[in-house]
Structure formats: C-alpha cells, structure tokens
PDB file of C-alpha atoms in Angstrom:
ATOM      1  CA  MET A  62      -4.099   7.652  -7.175  1.00  0.00           C
ATOM      2  CA  LEU A  63      -3.299   4.588  -9.280  1.00  0.00           C
ATOM      3  CA  GLU A  64      -5.033   1.194  -8.859  1.00  0.00           C
ATOM      4  CA  VAL A  65      -3.736  -2.044 -10.320  1.00  0.00           C
ATOM      5  CA  ASN A  66      -5.177  -5.336  -8.877  1.00  0.00           C
ATOM      6  CA  ARG A  67      -4.422  -7.924 -11.586  1.00  0.00           C
ATOM      7  CA  ILE A  68      -1.427  -7.994 -13.899  1.00  0.00           C
ATOM      8  CA  LEU A  69      -1.476 -10.330 -16.897  1.00  0.00           C
ATOM      9  CA  PHE A  70       1.929 -11.531 -18.047  1.00  0.00           C
ATOM     10  CA  PRO A  71       1.890 -13.462 -21.368  1.00  0.00           C
ATOM     11  CA  THR A  72       4.966 -15.629 -21.815  1.00  0.00           C
ATOM     12  CA  ASP A  73       6.583 -17.804 -24.485  1.00  0.00           C
ATOM     13  CA  PHE A  74       9.315 -18.693 -22.053  1.00  0.00           C
ATOM     14  CA  SER A  75      11.939 -16.795 -23.952  1.00  0.00           C
ATOM     15  CA  SER A  76      14.784 -14.778 -22.355  1.00  0.00           C
ATOM     16  CA  CYS A  77      12.886 -11.590 -23.329  1.00  0.00           C
ATOM     17  CA  ALA A  78       9.902 -13.016 -21.548  1.00  0.00           C
ATOM     18  CA  ASP A  79      12.048 -13.584 -18.382  1.00  0.00           C
ATOM     19  CA  ALA A  80      12.984  -9.875 -18.463  1.00  0.00           C
ATOM     20  CA  ALA A  81       9.353  -8.930 -18.789  1.00  0.00           C
ATOM     21  CA  PHE A  82       8.582 -11.259 -15.865  1.00  0.00           C
ATOM     22  CA  ASN A  83      11.024  -9.280 -13.590  1.00  0.00           C
ATOM     23  CA  GLU A  84       9.206  -5.991 -14.642  1.00  0.00           C
ATOM     24  CA  ALA A  85       5.767  -7.681 -13.961  1.00  0.00           C
ATOM     25  CA  ILE A  86       6.941  -8.615 -10.428  1.00  0.00           C
ATOM     26  CA  ARG A  87       8.187  -5.118  -9.890  1.00  0.00           C
ATOM     27  CA  PHE A  88       4.760  -3.730 -10.723  1.00  0.00           C
ATOM     28  CA  ALA A  89       3.030  -6.290  -8.522  1.00  0.00           C
ATOM     29  CA  ARG A  90       5.176  -5.274  -5.591  1.00  0.00           C
ATOM     30  CA  ILE A  91       4.307  -1.578  -5.981  1.00  0.00           C
ATOM     31  CA  PHE A  92       0.638  -2.266  -6.187  1.00  0.00           C
ATOM     32  CA  ASP A  93       0.312  -5.402  -4.183  1.00  0.00           C
ATOM     33  CA  ALA A  94      -1.217  -6.821  -7.432  1.00  0.00           C
ATOM     34  CA  GLU A  95      -1.855 -10.441  -8.532  1.00  0.00           C
ATOM     35  CA  ILE A  96       0.185 -11.865 -11.478  1.00  0.00           C
ATOM     36  CA  ILE A  97      -1.592 -14.078 -13.801  1.00  0.00           C
ATOM     37  CA  ILE A  98       1.065 -16.019 -15.978  1.00  0.00           C
ATOM     38  CA  PHE A  99      -0.447 -16.770 -19.375  1.00  0.00           C
ATOM     39  CA  HIS A 100       0.687 -18.913 -22.203  1.00  0.00           C
ATOM     40  CA  SER A 101      -1.253 -19.346 -25.604  1.00  0.00           C
ATOM     41  CA  CYS A 102      -0.625 -22.672 -27.159  1.00  0.00           C
ATOM     42  CA  ILE A 103      -0.664 -22.133 -31.017  1.00  0.00           C
ATOM     43  CA  LEU A 104      -2.013 -25.311 -32.475  1.00  0.00           C
ATOM     44  CA  PRO A 105      -1.369 -26.310 -36.127  1.00  0.00           C
ATOM     45  CA  ARG A 106      -4.265 -26.035 -38.481  1.00  0.00           C
ATOM     46  CA  THR A 107      -5.726 -29.536 -39.488  1.00  0.00           C
ATOM     47  CA  ASP A 108      -6.767 -29.041 -43.110  1.00  0.00           C
ATOM     48  CA  GLN A 109      -4.759 -30.756 -45.869  1.00  0.00           C
ATOM     49  CA  LEU A 110      -2.558 -27.867 -46.486  1.00  0.00           C
ATOM     50  CA  ASN A 111      -1.195 -27.502 -42.898  1.00  0.00           C
ATOM     51  CA  ILE A 112       1.098 -29.876 -40.853  1.00  0.00           C
ATOM     52  CA  GLY A 113      -1.637 -30.608 -38.336  1.00  0.00           C
ATOM     53  CA  TYR A 114      -3.497 -32.713 -40.967  1.00  0.00           C
ATOM     54  CA  TYR A 115      -0.543 -35.145 -41.211  1.00  0.00           C
ATOM     55  CA  LEU A 116      -0.019 -35.769 -37.374  1.00  0.00           C
ATOM     56  CA  LYS A 117      -0.996 -39.220 -36.515  1.00  0.00           C
ATOM     57  CA  ASP A 118      -2.450 -38.475 -33.062  1.00  0.00           C
ATOM     58  CA  ILE A 119      -3.047 -34.790 -32.726  1.00  0.00           C
ATOM     59  CA  GLU A 120      -4.859 -35.147 -29.302  1.00  0.00           C
ATOM     60  CA  LYS A 121      -1.768 -37.060 -28.050  1.00  0.00           C
ATOM     61  CA  GLU A 122       0.456 -34.235 -29.292  1.00  0.00           C
ATOM     62  CA  LYS A 123      -1.782 -31.598 -27.865  1.00  0.00           C
ATOM     63  CA  LYS A 124      -1.576 -33.484 -24.347  1.00  0.00           C
ATOM     64  CA  LEU A 125       2.265 -33.564 -24.694  1.00  0.00           C
ATOM     65  CA  LEU A 126       2.407 -29.699 -25.317  1.00  0.00           C
ATOM     66  CA  SER A 127       0.011 -28.985 -22.728  1.00  0.00           C
ATOM     67  CA  ASP A 128       2.063 -30.938 -20.124  1.00  0.00           C
ATOM     68  CA  HIS A 129       5.344 -29.239 -21.167  1.00  0.00           C
ATOM     69  CA  VAL A 130       3.782 -25.845 -20.966  1.00  0.00           C
ATOM     70  CA  ASN A 131       2.377 -26.549 -17.567  1.00  0.00           C
ATOM     71  CA  GLU A 132       5.865 -27.570 -16.380  1.00  0.00           C
ATOM     72  CA  GLN A 133       7.243 -24.152 -17.601  1.00  0.00           C
ATOM     73  CA  LEU A 134       4.343 -22.228 -15.917  1.00  0.00           C
ATOM     74  CA  LEU A 135       4.956 -23.745 -12.651  1.00  0.00           C
ATOM     75  CA  LYS A 136       8.581 -22.776 -12.854  1.00  0.00           C
ATOM     76  CA  CYS A 137       7.363 -19.165 -13.162  1.00  0.00           C
ATOM     77  CA  VAL A 138       4.968 -19.593 -10.372  1.00  0.00           C
ATOM     78  CA  ASP A 139       7.666 -20.922  -8.102  1.00  0.00           C
ATOM     79  CA  GLN A 140       9.921 -17.882  -8.804  1.00  0.00           C
ATOM     80  CA  ALA A 141       7.123 -15.478  -8.105  1.00  0.00           C
ATOM     81  CA  LYS A 142       6.473 -17.179  -4.724  1.00  0.00           C
ATOM     82  CA  THR A 143       9.993 -16.523  -3.679  1.00  0.00           C
ATOM     83  CA  GLU A 144       9.093 -12.869  -4.223  1.00  0.00           C
ATOM     84  CA  HIS A 145       5.852 -13.261  -2.067  1.00  0.00           C
ATOM     85  CA  ILE A 146       3.769 -12.276  -4.941  1.00  0.00           C
ATOM     86  CA  LYS A 147       0.066 -13.585  -5.296  1.00  0.00           C
ATOM     87  CA  ILE A 148       0.283 -15.697  -8.458  1.00  0.00           C
ATOM     88  CA  SER A 149      -1.826 -17.906 -10.840  1.00  0.00           C
ATOM     89  CA  HIS A 150      -1.318 -19.430 -14.115  1.00  0.00           C
ATOM     90  CA  HIS A 151      -3.437 -20.344 -17.119  1.00  0.00           C
ATOM     91  CA  GLN A 152      -2.885 -21.785 -20.526  1.00  0.00           C
ATOM     92  CA  GLU A 153      -5.244 -22.189 -23.618  1.00  0.00           C
ATOM     93  CA  ASN A 154      -5.148 -23.410 -27.146  1.00  0.00           C
ATOM     94  CA  ALA A 155      -5.466 -20.762 -29.775  1.00  0.00           C
ATOM     95  CA  VAL A 156      -4.850 -19.907 -33.486  1.00  0.00           C
ATOM     96  CA  ASP A 157      -3.897 -16.234 -32.885  1.00  0.00           C
ATOM     97  CA  ALA A 158      -1.572 -15.553 -29.884  1.00  0.00           C
ATOM     98  CA  ALA A 159      -2.340 -11.682 -29.741  1.00  0.00           C
ATOM     99  CA  GLU A 160      -6.052 -12.120 -29.948  1.00  0.00           C
ATOM    100  CA  SER A 161      -5.971 -14.926 -27.235  1.00  0.00           C
ATOM    101  CA  ILE A 162      -3.948 -12.568 -25.032  1.00  0.00           C
ATOM    102  CA  VAL A 163      -6.300  -9.494 -25.483  1.00  0.00           C
ATOM    103  CA  ASN A 164      -9.324 -11.711 -25.043  1.00  0.00           C
ATOM    104  CA  TYR A 165      -8.050 -13.417 -21.817  1.00  0.00           C
ATOM    105  CA  ALA A 166      -7.015  -9.949 -20.452  1.00  0.00           C
ATOM    106  CA  LYS A 167     -10.751  -8.946 -20.730  1.00  0.00           C
ATOM    107  CA  GLU A 168     -11.989 -12.161 -19.214  1.00  0.00           C
ATOM    108  CA  VAL A 169      -9.991 -11.721 -16.127  1.00  0.00           C
ATOM    109  CA  SER A 170     -10.309  -8.042 -16.076  1.00  0.00           C
ATOM    110  CA  ALA A 171      -6.652  -7.425 -16.067  1.00  0.00           C
ATOM    111  CA  ASP A 172      -5.628  -3.787 -15.128  1.00  0.00           C
ATOM    112  CA  LEU A 173      -2.167  -4.162 -16.915  1.00  0.00           C
ATOM    113  CA  ILE A 174      -0.453  -6.421 -19.377  1.00  0.00           C
ATOM    114  CA  VAL A 175       3.336  -6.931 -19.167  1.00  0.00           C
ATOM    115  CA  MET A 176       5.065  -8.601 -22.075  1.00  0.00           C
ATOM    116  CA  GLY A 177       8.351  -9.001 -23.972  1.00  0.00           C
ATOM    117  CA  THR A 178       8.507  -7.542 -27.567  1.00  0.00           C
ATOM    118  CA  HIS A 179      10.743 -10.241 -29.069  1.00  0.00           C
ATOM    119  CA  GLY A 180       9.911 -13.797 -29.189  1.00  0.00           C
ATOM    120  CA  ARG A 181      11.633 -17.203 -29.560  1.00  0.00           C
ATOM    121  CA  HIS A 182      13.965 -18.488 -32.262  1.00  0.00           C
ATOM    122  CA  GLY A 183      15.342 -14.971 -33.147  1.00  0.00           C
ATOM    123  CA  PHE A 184      12.180 -13.818 -34.838  1.00  0.00           C
ATOM    124  CA  SER A 185      12.289 -10.550 -33.152  1.00  0.00           C
ATOM    125  CA  ARG A 186      10.636  -8.295 -35.705  1.00  0.00           C
ATOM    126  CA  ALA A 187       8.043 -10.874 -36.671  1.00  0.00           C
ATOM    127  CA  PHE A 188       7.126 -11.222 -32.951  1.00  0.00           C
ATOM    128  CA  MET A 189       6.877  -7.502 -32.597  1.00  0.00           C
ATOM    129  CA  GLY A 190       4.886  -7.031 -35.714  1.00  0.00           C
ATOM    130  CA  SER A 191       2.394  -9.878 -35.128  1.00  0.00           C
ATOM    131  CA  VAL A 192       1.993 -10.181 -31.341  1.00  0.00           C
ATOM    132  CA  ALA A 193       3.276  -7.370 -29.072  1.00  0.00           C
ATOM    133  CA  GLU A 194       2.383  -4.647 -31.526  1.00  0.00           C
ATOM    134  CA  LYS A 195      -1.110  -6.194 -31.912  1.00  0.00           C
ATOM    135  CA  VAL A 196      -1.566  -6.583 -28.257  1.00  0.00           C
ATOM    136  CA  VAL A 197      -0.736  -2.992 -27.662  1.00  0.00           C
ATOM    137  CA  ARG A 198      -2.990  -1.857 -30.435  1.00  0.00           C
ATOM    138  CA  LEU A 199      -6.040  -3.925 -29.376  1.00  0.00           C
ATOM    139  CA  SER A 200      -5.827  -4.180 -25.717  1.00  0.00           C
ATOM    140  CA  ASP A 201      -8.405  -2.302 -23.691  1.00  0.00           C
ATOM    141  CA  CYS A 202      -6.022  -1.863 -20.759  1.00  0.00           C
ATOM    142  CA  PRO A 203      -2.383  -0.511 -20.619  1.00  0.00           C
ATOM    143  CA  VAL A 204       0.516  -2.450 -21.827  1.00  0.00           C
ATOM    144  CA  CYS A 205       4.038  -2.555 -20.665  1.00  0.00           C
ATOM    145  CA  THR A 206       6.477  -3.912 -23.071  1.00  0.00           C
ATOM    146  CA  ILE A 207      10.035  -4.912 -22.591  1.00  0.00           C
ATOM    147  CA  LYS A 208      12.815  -5.297 -25.227  1.00  0.00           C
ATOM    148  CA  HIS A 209      15.126  -8.216 -25.330  1.00  0.00           C
ATOM    149  CA  LYS A 210      18.398  -6.652 -24.250  1.00  0.00           C
ATOM    150  CA  LYS A 211      20.453  -6.542 -21.108  1.00  0.00           C
ATOM    151  CA  GLN A 212      19.615  -3.230 -19.482  1.00  0.00           C
ATOM    152  CA  LYS A 213      22.127  -0.900 -17.677  1.00  0.00           C
ATOM    153  CA  THR A 214      21.222  -0.065 -14.236  1.00  0.00           C
ATOM    154  CA  ALA A 215      18.663   2.880 -14.559  1.00  0.00           C
ATOM    155  CA  ILE A 216      18.854   5.804 -12.181  1.00  0.00           C
ATOM    156  CA  GLY A 217      15.282   6.432 -11.310  1.00  0.00           C
ATOM    157  CA  ARG A 218      13.951   8.503 -14.231  1.00  0.00           C
ATOM    158  CA  ILE A 219      10.740   8.293 -16.040  1.00  0.00           C
ATOM    159  CA  VAL A 220      10.489   9.977 -19.488  1.00  0.00           C
ATOM    160  CA  VAL A 221       7.071  11.256 -20.649  1.00  0.00           C
ATOM    161  CA  PRO A 222       6.661  12.425 -24.162  1.00  0.00           C
ATOM    162  CA  ILE A 223       4.133  15.308 -24.398  1.00  0.00           C
ATOM    163  CA  ASP A 224       2.415  16.843 -27.416  1.00  0.00           C
ATOM    164  CA  PHE A 225      -0.218  18.649 -25.372  1.00  0.00           C
ATOM    165  CA  SER A 226      -3.140  16.498 -26.490  1.00  0.00           C
ATOM    166  CA  PRO A 227      -5.513  15.188 -23.816  1.00  0.00           C
ATOM    167  CA  SER A 228      -3.986  11.723 -24.113  1.00  0.00           C
ATOM    168  CA  SER A 229      -0.634  13.029 -23.257  1.00  0.00           C
ATOM    169  CA  ARG A 230      -2.106  15.051 -20.272  1.00  0.00           C
ATOM    170  CA  HIS A 231      -3.562  11.676 -18.934  1.00  0.00           C
ATOM    171  CA  ALA A 232      -0.003  10.093 -19.470  1.00  0.00           C
ATOM    172  CA  LEU A 233       1.414  13.020 -17.353  1.00  0.00           C
ATOM    173  CA  LEU A 234      -1.152  12.437 -14.646  1.00  0.00           C
ATOM    174  CA  VAL A 235      -0.360   8.556 -14.462  1.00  0.00           C
ATOM    175  CA  SER A 236       3.432   9.453 -14.649  1.00  0.00           C
ATOM    176  CA  LYS A 237       3.215  11.587 -11.610  1.00  0.00           C
ATOM    177  CA  TYR A 238       1.673   8.955  -9.461  1.00  0.00           C
ATOM    178  CA  LEU A 239       4.213   6.494 -10.609  1.00  0.00           C
ATOM    179  CA  ALA A 240       7.055   8.726  -9.969  1.00  0.00           C
ATOM    180  CA  GLU A 241       5.749   9.284  -6.413  1.00  0.00           C
ATOM    181  CA  LEU A 242       5.400   5.508  -5.853  1.00  0.00           C
ATOM    182  CA  LEU A 243       8.853   4.809  -7.164  1.00  0.00           C
ATOM    183  CA  ASP A 244      10.529   7.870  -5.708  1.00  0.00           C
ATOM    184  CA  GLU A 245      11.810   8.768  -9.245  1.00  0.00           C
ATOM    185  CA  LYS A 246      12.372  11.978 -11.161  1.00  0.00           C
ATOM    186  CA  LEU A 247       9.871  12.900 -14.050  1.00  0.00           C
ATOM    187  CA  ILE A 248      11.205  14.159 -17.355  1.00  0.00           C
ATOM    188  CA  LEU A 249       8.663  15.821 -19.696  1.00  0.00           C
ATOM    189  CA  LEU A 250       9.859  15.693 -23.266  1.00  0.00           C
ATOM    190  CA  ASN A 251       8.319  17.403 -26.275  1.00  0.00           C
ATOM    191  CA  ILE A 252       9.417  16.753 -29.704  1.00  0.00           C
ATOM    192  CA  ILE A 253       9.412  19.566 -32.406  1.00  0.00           C
ATOM    193  CA  SER A 254       8.959  17.834 -35.773  1.00  0.00           C
ATOM    194  CA  TYR A 255      10.035  19.593 -38.875  1.00  0.00           C
ATOM    195  CA  SER A 256       7.486  17.573 -40.805  1.00  0.00           C
ATOM    196  CA  SER A 257       4.569  18.343 -38.544  1.00  0.00           C
ATOM    197  CA  GLU A 258       2.075  20.847 -40.303  1.00  0.00           C
ATOM    198  CA  THR A 259       0.420  21.432 -36.923  1.00  0.00           C
ATOM    199  CA  THR A 260       3.782  22.497 -35.469  1.00  0.00           C
ATOM    200  CA  LEU A 261       4.473  24.791 -38.473  1.00  0.00           C
ATOM    201  CA  GLN A 262       1.070  26.374 -38.096  1.00  0.00           C
ATOM    202  CA  GLN A 263       1.327  26.933 -34.440  1.00  0.00           C
ATOM    203  CA  ASP A 264       4.956  28.310 -34.304  1.00  0.00           C
ATOM    204  CA  VAL A 265       5.803  29.237 -37.757  1.00  0.00           C
ATOM    205  CA  LEU A 266       8.669  26.909 -37.140  1.00  0.00           C
ATOM    206  CA  VAL A 267      12.082  26.934 -38.828  1.00  0.00           C
ATOM    207  CA  GLN A 268      11.343  30.061 -41.130  1.00  0.00           C
ATOM    208  CA  SER A 269      14.881  30.525 -40.124  1.00  0.00           C
ATOM    209  CA  ALA A 270      17.109  28.417 -37.953  1.00  0.00           C
ATOM    210  CA  ASN A 271      17.796  31.132 -35.504  1.00  0.00           C
ATOM    211  CA  ARG A 272      14.215  30.800 -34.221  1.00  0.00           C
ATOM    212  CA  ILE A 273      14.760  27.342 -32.764  1.00  0.00           C
ATOM    213  CA  PRO A 274      16.165  28.246 -29.432  1.00  0.00           C
ATOM    214  CA  GLU A 275      13.131  30.690 -28.955  1.00  0.00           C
ATOM    215  CA  ILE A 276      10.592  27.962 -29.907  1.00  0.00           C
ATOM    216  CA  ILE A 277      12.369  25.363 -27.476  1.00  0.00           C
ATOM    217  CA  ASP A 278      12.244  27.997 -24.629  1.00  0.00           C
ATOM    218  CA  LYS A 279       8.586  28.622 -25.364  1.00  0.00           C
ATOM    219  CA  ARG A 280       7.871  24.933 -25.294  1.00  0.00           C
ATOM    220  CA  ASN A 281       9.695  24.386 -21.956  1.00  0.00           C
ATOM    221  CA  VAL A 282       7.557  27.007 -20.461  1.00  0.00           C
ATOM    222  CA  GLU A 283       4.467  25.470 -21.753  1.00  0.00           C
ATOM    223  CA  LEU A 284       5.578  21.992 -20.443  1.00  0.00           C
ATOM    224  CA  LYS A 285       6.146  23.582 -16.834  1.00  0.00           C
ATOM    225  CA  ALA A 286       2.916  25.053 -16.939  1.00  0.00           C
ATOM    226  CA  MET A 287       1.097  21.802 -18.132  1.00  0.00           C
ATOM    227  CA  PHE A 288       2.969  19.958 -15.175  1.00  0.00           C
ATOM    228  CA  MET A 289       1.868  22.668 -12.565  1.00  0.00           C
ATOM    229  CA  ASN A 290      -1.781  22.537 -13.859  1.00  0.00           C
ATOM    230  CA  CYS A 291      -1.986  18.776 -13.854  1.00  0.00           C
ATOM    231  CA  SER A 292      -3.406  17.284 -10.615  1.00  0.00           C
ATOM    232  CA  GLY A 293      -1.557  14.491  -8.725  1.00  0.00           C
ATOM    233  CA  PRO A 294       1.285  14.571  -6.521  1.00  0.00           C
ATOM    234  CA  ASN A 295       4.139  17.183  -6.487  1.00  0.00           C
ATOM    235  CA  VAL A 296       7.325  15.265  -7.789  1.00  0.00           C
ATOM    236  CA  GLU A 297      10.659  16.295  -9.089  1.00  0.00           C
ATOM    237  CA  PHE A 298      10.634  17.068 -12.633  1.00  0.00           C
ATOM    238  CA  GLU A 299      12.515  18.752 -15.457  1.00  0.00           C
ATOM    239  CA  CYS A 300      11.415  19.808 -19.022  1.00  0.00           C
ATOM    240  CA  ASN A 301      13.115  19.163 -22.199  1.00  0.00           C
ATOM    241  CA  THR A 302      12.376  20.080 -25.842  1.00  0.00           C
ATOM    242  CA  LYS A 303      14.107  18.452 -28.859  1.00  0.00           C
ATOM    243  CA  VAL A 304      13.983  19.015 -32.608  1.00  0.00           C
ATOM    244  CA  GLY A 305      13.587  15.833 -34.617  1.00  0.00           C
ATOM    245  CA  ALA A 306      11.304  12.805 -35.142  1.00  0.00           C
ATOM    246  CA  ALA A 307      10.023   9.818 -33.055  1.00  0.00           C
ATOM    247  CA  TYR A 308      13.623   8.178 -32.641  1.00  0.00           C
ATOM    248  CA  GLU A 309      14.479  11.336 -30.440  1.00  0.00           C
ATOM    249  CA  ILE A 310      12.325   9.925 -27.711  1.00  0.00           C
ATOM    250  CA  THR A 311      14.208   6.568 -27.399  1.00  0.00           C
ATOM    251  CA  LYS A 312      17.509   8.367 -28.007  1.00  0.00           C
ATOM    252  CA  PHE A 313      16.778  10.859 -25.099  1.00  0.00           C
ATOM    253  CA  ALA A 314      15.702   8.071 -22.924  1.00  0.00           C
ATOM    254  CA  LYS A 315      18.806   6.160 -23.482  1.00  0.00           C
ATOM    255  CA  LYS A 316      20.994   9.223 -22.769  1.00  0.00           C
ATOM    256  CA  ALA A 317      19.069  10.113 -19.658  1.00  0.00           C
ATOM    257  CA  ASN A 318      19.534   6.485 -18.461  1.00  0.00           C
ATOM    258  CA  ALA A 319      15.798   6.245 -17.893  1.00  0.00           C
ATOM    259  CA  HIS A 320      14.211   3.107 -16.496  1.00  0.00           C
ATOM    260  CA  LEU A 321      10.739   3.593 -18.078  1.00  0.00           C
ATOM    261  CA  VAL A 322       9.031   5.540 -20.881  1.00  0.00           C
ATOM    262  CA  ILE A 323       5.242   6.298 -20.617  1.00  0.00           C
ATOM    263  CA  ILE A 324       3.541   7.116 -23.777  1.00  0.00           C
ATOM    264  CA  SER A 325      -0.193   7.473 -24.779  1.00  0.00           C
ATOM    265  CA  SER A 326      -1.656   5.236 -27.435  1.00  0.00           C
ATOM    266  CA  HIS A 327      -2.231   8.184 -29.640  1.00  0.00           C
ATOM    267  CA  GLY A 328      -1.693  11.734 -29.489  1.00  0.00           C
ATOM    268  CA  ASN A 329      -2.811  14.472 -31.790  1.00  0.00           C
ATOM    269  CA  HIS A 330      -4.208  11.762 -34.268  1.00  0.00           C
ATOM    270  CA  GLU A 331      -7.565  11.171 -32.537  1.00  0.00           C
ATOM    271  CA  GLU A 332      -7.958   7.807 -34.477  1.00  0.00           C
ATOM    272  CA  LYS A 333      -7.537   4.571 -32.465  1.00  0.00           C
ATOM    273  CA  ASP A 334      -4.874   2.861 -34.583  1.00  0.00           C
ATOM    274  CA  ILE A 335      -2.766   5.677 -36.132  1.00  0.00           C
ATOM    275  CA  LEU A 336      -0.107   6.453 -33.615  1.00  0.00           C
ATOM    276  CA  ILE A 337       0.565   2.917 -32.691  1.00  0.00           C
ATOM    277  CA  GLY A 338       1.556   2.514 -36.309  1.00  0.00           C
ATOM    278  CA  SER A 339       4.056   5.319 -36.205  1.00  0.00           C
ATOM    279  CA  THR A 340       5.420   7.072 -32.977  1.00  0.00           C
ATOM    280  CA  SER A 341       4.369   4.531 -30.343  1.00  0.00           C
ATOM    281  CA  GLU A 342       5.523   1.476 -32.359  1.00  0.00           C
ATOM    282  CA  LYS A 343       8.798   3.067 -33.125  1.00  0.00           C
ATOM    283  CA  VAL A 344       9.211   3.812 -29.397  1.00  0.00           C
ATOM    284  CA  ILE A 345       8.317   0.259 -28.554  1.00  0.00           C
ATOM    285  CA  ARG A 346      10.613  -1.288 -31.019  1.00  0.00           C
ATOM    286  CA  ASN A 347      13.661   0.850 -30.263  1.00  0.00           C
ATOM    287  CA  SER A 348      13.512   1.597 -26.603  1.00  0.00           C
ATOM    288  CA  ASP A 349      16.174   0.064 -24.448  1.00  0.00           C
ATOM    289  CA  CYS A 350      13.972   0.473 -21.432  1.00  0.00           C
ATOM    290  CA  PRO A 351      10.531  -0.694 -20.780  1.00  0.00           C
ATOM    291  CA  VAL A 352       7.650   1.238 -22.388  1.00  0.00           C
ATOM    292  CA  LEU A 353       4.329   1.712 -20.695  1.00  0.00           C
ATOM    293  CA  THR A 354       1.713   2.442 -23.367  1.00  0.00           C
ATOM    294  CA  LEU A 355      -1.542   3.929 -21.848  1.00  0.00           C
ATOM    295  CA  LYS A 356      -4.934   4.032 -23.416  1.00  0.00           C
ATOM    296  CA  THR A 357      -7.378   6.842 -23.793  1.00  0.00           C
ATOM    297  CA  PHE A 358     -10.198   4.303 -24.359  1.00  0.00           C
ATOM    298  CA  GLY A 359     -10.861   1.204 -22.268  1.00  0.00           C
ATOM    299  CA  LYS A 360      -9.319   0.796 -18.820  1.00  0.00           C
ATOM    300  CA  GLN A 361      -7.332   3.373 -16.992  1.00  0.00           C
ATOM    301  CA  LEU A 362      -4.796   3.040 -14.286  1.00  0.00           C
ATOM    302  CA  THR A 363      -6.026   6.087 -12.351  1.00  0.00           C
ATOM    303  CA  SER A 364      -8.690   5.347  -9.638  1.00  0.00           C
ATOM    304  CA  LYS A 365     -11.453   7.746  -8.479  1.00  0.00           C
ATOM    305  CA  ARG A 366     -10.993   6.555  -5.052  1.00  0.00           C
ATOM    306  CA  LYS A 367      -9.665   8.970  -2.478  1.00  0.00           C
TER     307      LYS A 367
END
C-alpha cells in the first residue's frame, strides 16, 4: 500500500504554482494528507558587488517582503480550507531556493513534494534548470512536477516507462497502487533506443528493419510478465513498446491523454545523478501532464503496513 502523510508544496505564487497547488490538493484528498505551503524568500547578497549592499534599510525591506509573502501564503491556506484539507504554511529566507526546499522537506519529513516546473517572469527554462530540476535531483522523497500549461481533461490513464531495471520495477509497484486509488488504467511503456548499446546486445536490434515487429512483440510479452509478477493490486493495464528516444515518452503520454507519468529517478544508469540529466529531465521538461519522479534512495511511497 502507499502512505503519504505530509505533502510539501513550494510556491512562488505564479500561475504554474497555482496549477501545481491543485495537484497537491488532489494528492492530499487521496491520502488524507497534510499540505505544507512553503515559500523561500531569496534575499540579495549584501557585499559591494550586489544590490543588497545599496539598500538603505535592508531589515525594513526584508520585513516588507515577509509581510507580502505571508499575505500570499494565507490566500493559499484559505483556498485549501475550502477543500477541507489539513494545511499549514511556512516561509524562510535563503540564498538558494532549491536547497531551501530540499532541506525543509527533510526537516518536516515530507513524504512528497509537489511543485511547478516554470517560475515567474517567463524564465521557464531558467527555473527548470536551477530550481525544479535541482529539487528533483537532490530530494530524498518523490517529487511531482507540473508544467505551466492548460491541460486537456485527462481520461484516467497513468503512463509508466519501464526499462526492466530495479528502479522501474519499484515505479510499477507504486503505479499499481495509485491506479487502484484513482480507479485509472495503467499503461506500461518500453522504449527501444537505437543508440542503446545494452539494447543492441540484448536483442541484436535493427540488424534489419524487419526484426522490429518481432522485438516489439517480445518486449510486450516481457512487460506483461513483469506486471503479473509484481506485487500490488490487480488493476486494468496495457503494454506498449515504441522505438525511439526519451521524447517518445511524452509524445505517447500526450497521445494517450494521460493525466500522470510515473518515472524512476534513474533506470539502467545506477548512478544517482545521471538519468535526471537525460531521460527524466527531458520528460519533466516536455510532459504536458504531471510527472511523478520516484527515488530508489531515500523515502519511498510504499508502506510496509498491511
């Protein structure tokens, strides 16, 4: 079973953060969890080469900033109260937003972080590169990221990319429980990459193009076997195999009108920061639907309780 007691929602009060807040509320409803709304106030440095040095009364400015942030936090609290969600809020001063988020998540023992991928003032790529991506990479708990884009109404499908690694097996287990809780269909997706040496060694792939259908059939059989051998609830599922690269994951999820993609932080690269710099990051950046990134280290969503 899954256990989520405390959800950390970092916000910069942007429209993207608003979309992420709705997803945080959805998770809170599912798990009867508390939401902690968090804002990190990034203060200017006060040496002579930074603007903070030239502020006449930096303590006064900090107080004005804190008061304004508190007003915004209370608006979020009021919204959550109408949803009958357990809610609290916190703000702190910091130099690095991502590190502040990760450290506070540890401090409050958050089980899940839910946040937007794009920040204020149009710096979408910069925010993704410096904050959301860093949080996903450094966090000890799972992170659900939401892109700033109006979503079409999803039809209850969860896409789970599978590469048959231990981490993707864990992602499948979590996905089965979530699919049961949400009453949604699970779609297992395997991507055959032309550039993967491992794939070439395993399947002697693309020696000739006419072998591709055979390889796809084989992979779909393996996906089904993996699903059947995985513990967890028995939910509706289907298996799909595509030939391509990481972008095929988001392309497939969009075509399937999925509401969620669940991916492990690293697959066959058993090094902590590798996949988040390639496949996972590309999925997070390009997915039109929320992406839940699980960890093979640190906190897990699965509970040992019966």
